[in-house]
C-alpha atoms as a PDB file:
ATOM      1  CA  MET A   1    -162.029 -63.341 -80.703  1.00  0.00           C
ATOM      2  CA  GLY A   2    -158.957 -64.610 -82.511  1.00  0.00           C
ATOM      3  CA  SER A   3    -159.899 -68.315 -82.507  1.00  0.00           C
ATOM      4  CA  PHE A   4    -159.254 -70.378 -85.622  1.00  0.00           C
ATOM      5  CA  LEU A   5    -161.574 -69.410 -88.492  1.00  0.00           C
ATOM      6  CA  SER A   6    -163.196 -66.598 -86.519  1.00  0.00           C
ATOM      7  CA  ARG A   7    -164.242 -63.594 -88.604  1.00  0.00           C
ATOM      8  CA  SER A   8    -161.387 -61.486 -87.211  1.00  0.00           C
ATOM      9  CA  VAL A   9    -158.868 -64.081 -88.382  1.00  0.00           C
ATOM     10  CA  LEU A  10    -160.542 -64.634 -91.750  1.00  0.00           C
ATOM     11  CA  ALA A  11    -160.572 -60.886 -92.400  1.00  0.00           C
ATOM     12  CA  ARG A  12    -156.774 -60.836 -92.262  1.00  0.00           C
ATOM     13  CA  VAL A  13    -156.022 -64.258 -93.746  1.00  0.00           C
ATOM     14  CA  VAL A  14    -158.461 -64.516 -96.664  1.00  0.00           C
ATOM     15  CA  PRO A  15    -157.131 -61.524 -98.682  1.00  0.00           C
ATOM     16  CA  PHE A  16    -153.565 -62.803 -98.268  1.00  0.00           C
ATOM     17  CA  VAL A  17    -154.481 -66.368 -99.292  1.00  0.00           C
ATOM     18  CA  LEU A  18    -156.427 -65.096-102.302  1.00  0.00           C
ATOM     19  CA  PHE A  19    -153.401 -63.084-103.370  1.00  0.00           C
ATOM     20  CA  MET A  20    -151.029 -66.044-103.109  1.00  0.00           C
ATOM     21  CA  VAL A  21    -153.426 -68.422-104.889  1.00  0.00           C
ATOM     22  CA  MET A  22    -154.007 -66.020-107.775  1.00  0.00           C
ATOM     23  CA  LEU A  23    -150.289 -65.411-108.207  1.00  0.00           C
ATOM     24  CA  ALA A  24    -149.811 -69.184-108.386  1.00  0.00           C
ATOM     25  CA  LEU A  25    -152.608 -69.470-110.969  1.00  0.00           C
ATOM     26  CA  ARG A  26    -151.003 -66.719-113.033  1.00  0.00           C
ATOM     27  CA  GLY A  27    -147.912 -68.883-113.291  1.00  0.00           C
ATOM     28  CA  GLN A  28    -150.019 -71.655-114.869  1.00  0.00           C
ATOM     29  CA  VAL A  29    -151.240 -69.473-117.741  1.00  0.00           C
ATOM     30  CA  PRO A  30    -149.042 -70.084-120.844  1.00  0.00           C
ATOM     31  CA  ALA A  31    -146.909 -67.068-121.694  1.00  0.00           C
ATOM     32  CA  ASP A  32    -147.395 -67.684-125.432  1.00  0.00           C
ATOM     33  CA  GLY A  33    -151.053 -66.680-125.269  1.00  0.00           C
ATOM     34  CA  SER A  34    -152.264 -70.111-126.394  1.00  0.00           C
ATOM     35  CA  TRP A  35    -155.127 -69.840-123.917  1.00  0.00           C
ATOM     36  CA  GLY A  36    -156.130 -66.486-125.378  1.00  0.00           C
ATOM     37  CA  ILE A  37    -155.061 -64.813-122.144  1.00  0.00           C
ATOM     38  CA  ASP A  38    -152.056 -62.599-121.493  1.00  0.00           C
ATOM     39  CA  PRO A  39    -150.875 -63.856-118.060  1.00  0.00           C
ATOM     40  CA  ARG A  40    -149.702 -60.361-117.152  1.00  0.00           C
ATOM     41  CA  TRP A  41    -153.325 -59.191-116.987  1.00  0.00           C
ATOM     42  CA  VAL A  42    -154.103 -61.884-114.404  1.00  0.00           C
ATOM     43  CA  TYR A  43    -152.378 -59.568-111.924  1.00  0.00           C
ATOM     44  CA  GLY A  44    -155.095 -57.000-112.613  1.00  0.00           C
ATOM     45  CA  LEU A  45    -157.761 -59.588-111.790  1.00  0.00           C
ATOM     46  CA  CYS A  46    -155.809 -60.410-108.640  1.00  0.00           C
ATOM     47  CA  VAL A  47    -155.879 -56.739-107.603  1.00  0.00           C
ATOM     48  CA  LEU A  48    -159.647 -56.588-108.117  1.00  0.00           C
ATOM     49  CA  VAL A  49    -160.353 -59.806-106.199  1.00  0.00           C
ATOM     50  CA  VAL A  50    -158.092 -59.016-103.251  1.00  0.00           C
ATOM     51  CA  SER A  51    -159.254 -55.403-103.070  1.00  0.00           C
ATOM     52  CA  GLY A  52    -162.843 -56.664-103.083  1.00  0.00           C
ATOM     53  CA  SER A  53    -162.109 -58.971-100.152  1.00  0.00           C
ATOM     54  CA  LEU A  54    -160.496 -56.101 -98.215  1.00  0.00           C
ATOM     55  CA  LEU A  55    -163.580 -53.947 -98.797  1.00  0.00           C
ATOM     56  CA  PHE A  56    -165.846 -56.823 -97.747  1.00  0.00           C
ATOM     57  CA  PHE A  57    -164.043 -57.150 -94.406  1.00  0.00           C
ATOM     58  CA  TRP A  58    -163.304 -53.436 -93.946  1.00  0.00           C
ATOM     59  CA  ARG A  59    -165.463 -53.014 -90.836  1.00  0.00           C
ATOM     60  CA  ASP A  60    -163.446 -55.763 -89.152  1.00  0.00           C
ATOM     61  CA  TYR A  61    -160.210 -53.791 -89.322  1.00  0.00           C
ATOM     62  CA  GLN A  62    -160.432 -51.852 -86.074  1.00  0.00           C
ATOM     63  CA  GLU A  63    -156.717 -51.066 -86.343  1.00  0.00           C
ATOM     64  CA  LEU A  64    -157.464 -49.025 -89.473  1.00  0.00           C
ATOM     65  CA  ALA A  65    -160.280 -46.951 -87.977  1.00  0.00           C
ATOM     66  CA  ARG A  66    -160.102 -43.172 -88.298  1.00  0.00           C
ATOM     67  CA  GLY A  67    -158.845 -42.688 -84.752  1.00  0.00           C
ATOM     68  CA  THR A  68    -155.813 -44.897 -85.382  1.00  0.00           C
ATOM     69  CA  LEU A  69    -154.108 -42.578 -87.859  1.00  0.00           C
ATOM     70  CA  PRO A  70    -150.493 -41.819 -86.888  1.00  0.00           C
ATOM     71  CA  ARG A  71    -149.298 -38.340 -86.018  1.00  0.00           C
ATOM     72  CA  ALA A  72    -147.383 -36.180 -88.491  1.00  0.00           C
ATOM     73  CA  LYS A  73    -143.994 -37.099 -87.007  1.00  0.00           C
ATOM     74  CA  GLU A  74    -144.840 -40.783 -87.257  1.00  0.00           C
ATOM     75  CA  LEU A  75    -145.866 -40.384 -90.895  1.00  0.00           C
ATOM     76  CA  VAL A  76    -142.575 -38.696 -91.679  1.00  0.00           C
ATOM     77  CA  LEU A  77    -140.769 -41.560 -89.939  1.00  0.00           C
ATOM     78  CA  ALA A  78    -142.780 -44.066 -91.974  1.00  0.00           C
ATOM     79  CA  VAL A  79    -141.815 -42.348 -95.233  1.00  0.00           C
ATOM     80  CA  ILE A  80    -138.140 -42.375 -94.242  1.00  0.00           C
ATOM     81  CA  VAL A  81    -138.302 -46.066 -93.351  1.00  0.00           C
ATOM     82  CA  GLY A  82    -140.028 -46.793 -96.668  1.00  0.00           C
ATOM     83  CA  VAL A  83    -137.274 -45.070 -98.643  1.00  0.00           C
ATOM     84  CA  VAL A  84    -134.558 -46.850 -96.658  1.00  0.00           C
ATOM     85  CA  VAL A  85    -136.181 -50.235 -97.309  1.00  0.00           C
ATOM     86  CA  PHE A  86    -136.395 -49.395-101.024  1.00  0.00           C
ATOM     87  CA  LEU A  87    -132.657 -48.655-101.091  1.00  0.00           C
ATOM     88  CA  LEU A  88    -131.935 -51.902 -99.272  1.00  0.00           C
ATOM     89  CA  TRP A  89    -134.161 -53.860-101.635  1.00  0.00           C
ATOM     90  CA  ILE A  90    -132.440 -52.745-104.832  1.00  0.00           C
ATOM     91  CA  ASN A  91    -128.949 -53.175-103.390  1.00  0.00           C
ATOM     92  CA  LEU A  92    -129.309 -56.495-101.565  1.00  0.00           C
ATOM     93  CA  ALA A  93    -129.853 -58.661-104.621  1.00  0.00           C
ATOM     94  CA  GLN A  94    -126.571 -60.533-104.949  1.00  0.00           C
ATOM     95  CA  PRO A  95    -126.843 -64.292-105.676  1.00  0.00           C
ATOM     96  CA  TRP A  96    -125.994 -65.276-102.093  1.00  0.00           C
ATOM     97  CA  MET A  97    -128.748 -62.942-100.858  1.00  0.00           C
ATOM     98  CA  MET A  98    -131.400 -64.853-102.813  1.00  0.00           C
ATOM     99  CA  LEU A  99    -133.553 -67.674-101.489  1.00  0.00           C
ATOM    100  CA  GLY A 100    -133.588 -70.084-104.407  1.00  0.00           C
ATOM    101  CA  GLU A 101    -133.975 -68.922-107.991  1.00  0.00           C
ATOM    102  CA  ALA A 102    -135.572 -65.586-108.764  1.00  0.00           C
ATOM    103  CA  THR A 103    -139.178 -65.780-109.907  1.00  0.00           C
ATOM    104  CA  ALA A 104    -140.153 -64.629-113.397  1.00  0.00           C
ATOM    105  CA  SER A 105    -140.313 -60.848-113.515  1.00  0.00           C
ATOM    106  CA  PHE A 106    -143.321 -58.806-114.568  1.00  0.00           C
ATOM    107  CA  ARG A 107    -142.391 -57.204-117.894  1.00  0.00           C
ATOM    108  CA  PRO A 108    -144.937 -54.613-119.072  1.00  0.00           C
ATOM    109  CA  VAL A 109    -143.376 -54.250-122.540  1.00  0.00           C
ATOM    110  CA  ASP A 110    -144.458 -55.430-125.979  1.00  0.00           C
ATOM    111  CA  SER A 111    -142.442 -57.461-128.479  1.00  0.00           C
ATOM    112  CA  GLU A 112    -140.703 -54.290-129.679  1.00  0.00           C
ATOM    113  CA  GLY A 113    -139.696 -53.221-126.190  1.00  0.00           C
ATOM    114  CA  ARG A 114    -142.291 -50.447-125.855  1.00  0.00           C
ATOM    115  CA  ILE A 115    -143.800 -49.948-122.418  1.00  0.00           C
ATOM    116  CA  GLU A 116    -147.460 -50.922-122.098  1.00  0.00           C
ATOM    117  CA  TRP A 117    -148.689 -48.256-119.691  1.00  0.00           C
ATOM    118  CA  GLY A 118    -151.939 -50.020-118.855  1.00  0.00           C
ATOM    119  CA  LEU A 119    -149.981 -52.937-117.431  1.00  0.00           C
ATOM    120  CA  VAL A 120    -147.661 -50.549-115.608  1.00  0.00           C
ATOM    121  CA  ALA A 121    -150.612 -48.751-113.991  1.00  0.00           C
ATOM    122  CA  VAL A 122    -152.255 -51.991-112.863  1.00  0.00           C
ATOM    123  CA  ARG A 123    -149.012 -53.329-111.429  1.00  0.00           C
ATOM    124  CA  TRP A 124    -148.152 -50.080-109.645  1.00  0.00           C
ATOM    125  CA  ILE A 125    -151.637 -49.653-108.153  1.00  0.00           C
ATOM    126  CA  GLY A 126    -151.584 -53.210-106.869  1.00  0.00           C
ATOM    127  CA  ALA A 127    -148.060 -53.035-105.454  1.00  0.00           C
ATOM    128  CA  ALA A 128    -148.271 -49.552-103.940  1.00  0.00           C
ATOM    129  CA  LEU A 129    -151.874 -49.451-102.712  1.00  0.00           C
ATOM    130  CA  MET A 130    -153.385 -52.929-102.324  1.00  0.00           C
ATOM    131  CA  VAL A 131    -150.377 -55.027-101.301  1.00  0.00           C
ATOM    132  CA  PRO A 132    -149.264 -52.846 -98.346  1.00  0.00           C
ATOM    133  CA  VAL A 133    -152.719 -52.985 -96.746  1.00  0.00           C
ATOM    134  CA  MET A 134    -153.198 -56.696 -97.419  1.00  0.00           C
ATOM    135  CA  GLU A 135    -149.712 -57.730 -96.271  1.00  0.00           C
ATOM    136  CA  GLU A 136    -149.532 -55.552 -93.148  1.00  0.00           C
ATOM    137  CA  LEU A 137    -152.924 -56.811 -92.005  1.00  0.00           C
ATOM    138  CA  PHE A 138    -151.615 -60.362 -92.326  1.00  0.00           C
ATOM    139  CA  TRP A 139    -147.940 -60.182 -91.332  1.00  0.00           C
ATOM    140  CA  ARG A 140    -147.974 -57.545 -88.613  1.00  0.00           C
ATOM    141  CA  SER A 141    -151.559 -57.049 -87.383  1.00  0.00           C
ATOM    142  CA  TYR A 142    -152.385 -60.751 -87.339  1.00  0.00           C
ATOM    143  CA  LEU A 143    -149.358 -63.057 -87.384  1.00  0.00           C
ATOM    144  CA  MET A 144    -146.981 -60.992 -85.256  1.00  0.00           C
ATOM    145  CA  ARG A 145    -149.558 -60.434 -82.523  1.00  0.00           C
ATOM    146  CA  TRP A 146    -150.894 -63.999 -82.790  1.00  0.00           C
ATOM    147  CA  VAL A 147    -147.470 -65.353 -81.818  1.00  0.00           C
ATOM    148  CA  ASP A 148    -147.931 -63.680 -78.435  1.00  0.00           C
ATOM    149  CA  ASN A 149    -151.617 -64.469 -78.039  1.00  0.00           C
ATOM    150  CA  PRO A 150    -154.016 -66.396 -80.327  1.00  0.00           C
ATOM    151  CA  ASP A 151    -156.609 -63.806 -79.315  1.00  0.00           C
ATOM    152  CA  PHE A 152    -154.432 -61.341 -81.200  1.00  0.00           C
ATOM    153  CA  GLU A 153    -156.804 -58.378 -81.106  1.00  0.00           C
ATOM    154  CA  LYS A 154    -156.156 -58.050 -77.389  1.00  0.00           C
ATOM    155  CA  VAL A 155    -152.429 -57.525 -77.985  1.00  0.00           C
ATOM    156  CA  ASP A 156    -151.226 -53.939 -78.006  1.00  0.00           C
ATOM    157  CA  PRO A 157    -148.658 -53.811 -80.846  1.00  0.00           C
ATOM    158  CA  ARG A 158    -146.422 -51.663 -78.641  1.00  0.00           C
ATOM    159  CA  THR A 159    -146.075 -54.602 -76.243  1.00  0.00           C
ATOM    160  CA  VAL A 160    -145.302 -57.427 -78.687  1.00  0.00           C
ATOM    161  CA  THR A 161    -142.299 -59.504 -77.690  1.00  0.00           C
ATOM    162  CA  LEU A 162    -139.040 -59.875 -79.558  1.00  0.00           C
ATOM    163  CA  LYS A 163    -139.996 -63.505 -80.139  1.00  0.00           C
ATOM    164  CA  ALA A 164    -143.124 -62.394 -81.993  1.00  0.00           C
ATOM    165  CA  VAL A 165    -141.168 -59.899 -84.080  1.00  0.00           C
ATOM    166  CA  ALA A 166    -138.479 -62.464 -84.909  1.00  0.00           C
ATOM    167  CA  LEU A 167    -140.793 -65.349 -85.819  1.00  0.00           C
ATOM    168  CA  SER A 168    -143.132 -63.256 -87.956  1.00  0.00           C
ATOM    169  CA  THR A 169    -140.135 -61.733 -89.737  1.00  0.00           C
ATOM    170  CA  VAL A 170    -138.639 -65.154 -90.507  1.00  0.00           C
ATOM    171  CA  VAL A 171    -141.921 -66.330 -92.044  1.00  0.00           C
ATOM    172  CA  PHE A 172    -142.143 -63.037 -93.963  1.00  0.00           C
ATOM    173  CA  MET A 173    -138.638 -63.722 -95.283  1.00  0.00           C
ATOM    174  CA  LEU A 174    -139.604 -67.204 -96.506  1.00  0.00           C
ATOM    175  CA  ALA A 175    -142.295 -65.652 -98.710  1.00  0.00           C
ATOM    176  CA  HIS A 176    -139.729 -63.568-100.612  1.00  0.00           C
ATOM    177  CA  THR A 177    -136.825 -64.444-102.886  1.00  0.00           C
ATOM    178  CA  GLN A 178    -134.495 -61.737-101.524  1.00  0.00           C
ATOM    179  CA  TRP A 179    -134.148 -63.192 -98.050  1.00  0.00           C
ATOM    180  CA  LEU A 180    -131.764 -60.612 -96.571  1.00  0.00           C
ATOM    181  CA  ALA A 181    -133.717 -57.633 -97.868  1.00  0.00           C
ATOM    182  CA  ALA A 182    -136.939 -59.273 -96.677  1.00  0.00           C
ATOM    183  CA  ILE A 183    -135.574 -59.771 -93.152  1.00  0.00           C
ATOM    184  CA  LEU A 184    -134.551 -56.132 -92.884  1.00  0.00           C
ATOM    185  CA  ALA A 185    -137.841 -54.958 -94.384  1.00  0.00           C
ATOM    186  CA  GLY A 186    -139.851 -57.166 -92.021  1.00  0.00           C
ATOM    187  CA  LEU A 187    -137.924 -55.886 -89.018  1.00  0.00           C
ATOM    188  CA  ALA A 188    -138.345 -52.277 -90.149  1.00  0.00           C
ATOM    189  CA  TYR A 189    -142.106 -52.556 -90.618  1.00  0.00           C
ATOM    190  CA  ALA A 190    -142.501 -54.470 -87.339  1.00  0.00           C
ATOM    191  CA  TRP A 191    -140.457 -51.823 -85.516  1.00  0.00           C
ATOM    192  CA  LEU A 192    -142.707 -49.089 -86.895  1.00  0.00           C
ATOM    193  CA  TYR A 193    -145.843 -50.905 -85.753  1.00  0.00           C
ATOM    194  CA  LYS A 194    -144.367 -51.540 -82.318  1.00  0.00           C
ATOM    195  CA  ARG A 195    -143.090 -47.986 -81.927  1.00  0.00           C
ATOM    196  CA  THR A 196    -146.211 -46.141 -83.093  1.00  0.00           C
ATOM    197  CA  GLY A 197    -148.959 -48.587 -82.169  1.00  0.00           C
ATOM    198  CA  SER A 198    -150.617 -47.692 -85.483  1.00  0.00           C
ATOM    199  CA  LEU A 199    -150.817 -50.150 -88.367  1.00  0.00           C
ATOM    200  CA  TRP A 200    -151.011 -47.184 -90.713  1.00  0.00           C
ATOM    201  CA  ALA A 201    -147.310 -46.483 -90.083  1.00  0.00           C
ATOM    202  CA  PRO A 202    -146.001 -49.762 -91.593  1.00  0.00           C
ATOM    203  CA  ILE A 203    -148.670 -49.554 -94.303  1.00  0.00           C
ATOM    204  CA  VAL A 204    -147.388 -46.118 -95.333  1.00  0.00           C
ATOM    205  CA  ALA A 205    -143.764 -47.307 -95.196  1.00  0.00           C
ATOM    206  CA  HIS A 206    -144.603 -50.403 -97.233  1.00  0.00           C
ATOM    207  CA  ALA A 207    -146.508 -48.274 -99.755  1.00  0.00           C
ATOM    208  CA  VAL A 208    -143.578 -45.879-100.106  1.00  0.00           C
ATOM    209  CA  THR A 209    -141.179 -48.783-100.647  1.00  0.00           C
ATOM    210  CA  ASN A 210    -143.328 -50.418-103.314  1.00  0.00           C
ATOM    211  CA  GLY A 211    -144.364 -47.154-104.930  1.00  0.00           C
ATOM    212  CA  VAL A 212    -140.845 -45.813-105.302  1.00  0.00           C
ATOM    213  CA  LEU A 213    -139.630 -49.237-106.411  1.00  0.00           C
ATOM    214  CA  GLY A 214    -142.227 -49.279-109.184  1.00  0.00           C
ATOM    215  CA  VAL A 215    -141.193 -45.850-110.454  1.00  0.00           C
ATOM    216  CA  TRP A 216    -137.501 -46.821-110.325  1.00  0.00           C
ATOM    217  CA  VAL A 217    -138.159 -50.106-112.156  1.00  0.00           C
ATOM    218  CA  VAL A 218    -139.968 -48.343-114.996  1.00  0.00           C
ATOM    219  CA  LEU A 219    -137.438 -45.517-115.277  1.00  0.00           C
ATOM    220  CA  TYR A 220    -134.444 -47.839-115.485  1.00  0.00           C
ATOM    221  CA  GLY A 221    -136.042 -50.971-116.960  1.00  0.00           C
ATOM    222  CA  ASN A 222    -134.971 -53.176-114.053  1.00  0.00           C
ATOM    223  CA  TRP A 223    -137.928 -55.530-114.527  1.00  0.00           C
ATOM    224  CA  GLN A 224    -136.327 -58.273-112.440  1.00  0.00           C
ATOM    225  CA  PHE A 225    -137.425 -56.386-109.325  1.00  0.00           C
ATOM    226  CA  TRP A 226    -141.065 -56.645-110.454  1.00  0.00           C
END
């Protein structure tokens, strides 16, 4: 059942809430190291905690069961969508396309400008592997279907209404600084889920977007996108 605080709801909400809370706590750690902690490594702790919560609830994710894997054509489509969203994300970053001020970027470099590869690996693993699963379970599997029916597990993603797609995408946008890019990304991932009926499709697309973005950021030093 999808009633408030049921296990099926908690399984999709708890990892997302943990992620948001830990990101907020990271912002409270002094950047000067006066607490004896490098705030950049808090992201690594965040990855461990959120990944642990996903593993704890893994049996509750029926939409990720083996039989739900998309077909080859759908995987190819997901990869294409992921690349397109990446291109949109790095090009739709003009001041008027931003919702408020940009948040502090994640800079995995030392005082002499040398890349700290441990930090890069932690950030990339989190963004490309953990975040897509955690976010798609919350935004698409739960919230989008919940708009149509609080007992969201009964909703076939291929039948979700435009209202559900629109409302979940607007909320998704509000959680990101680049509002225009976020709207287009949210619509693209929702379209994939609706078209294929498999949550793996938007997860793959999301992973491709974040994975390629991470490589591009490191190659060109555009840390503001991290």
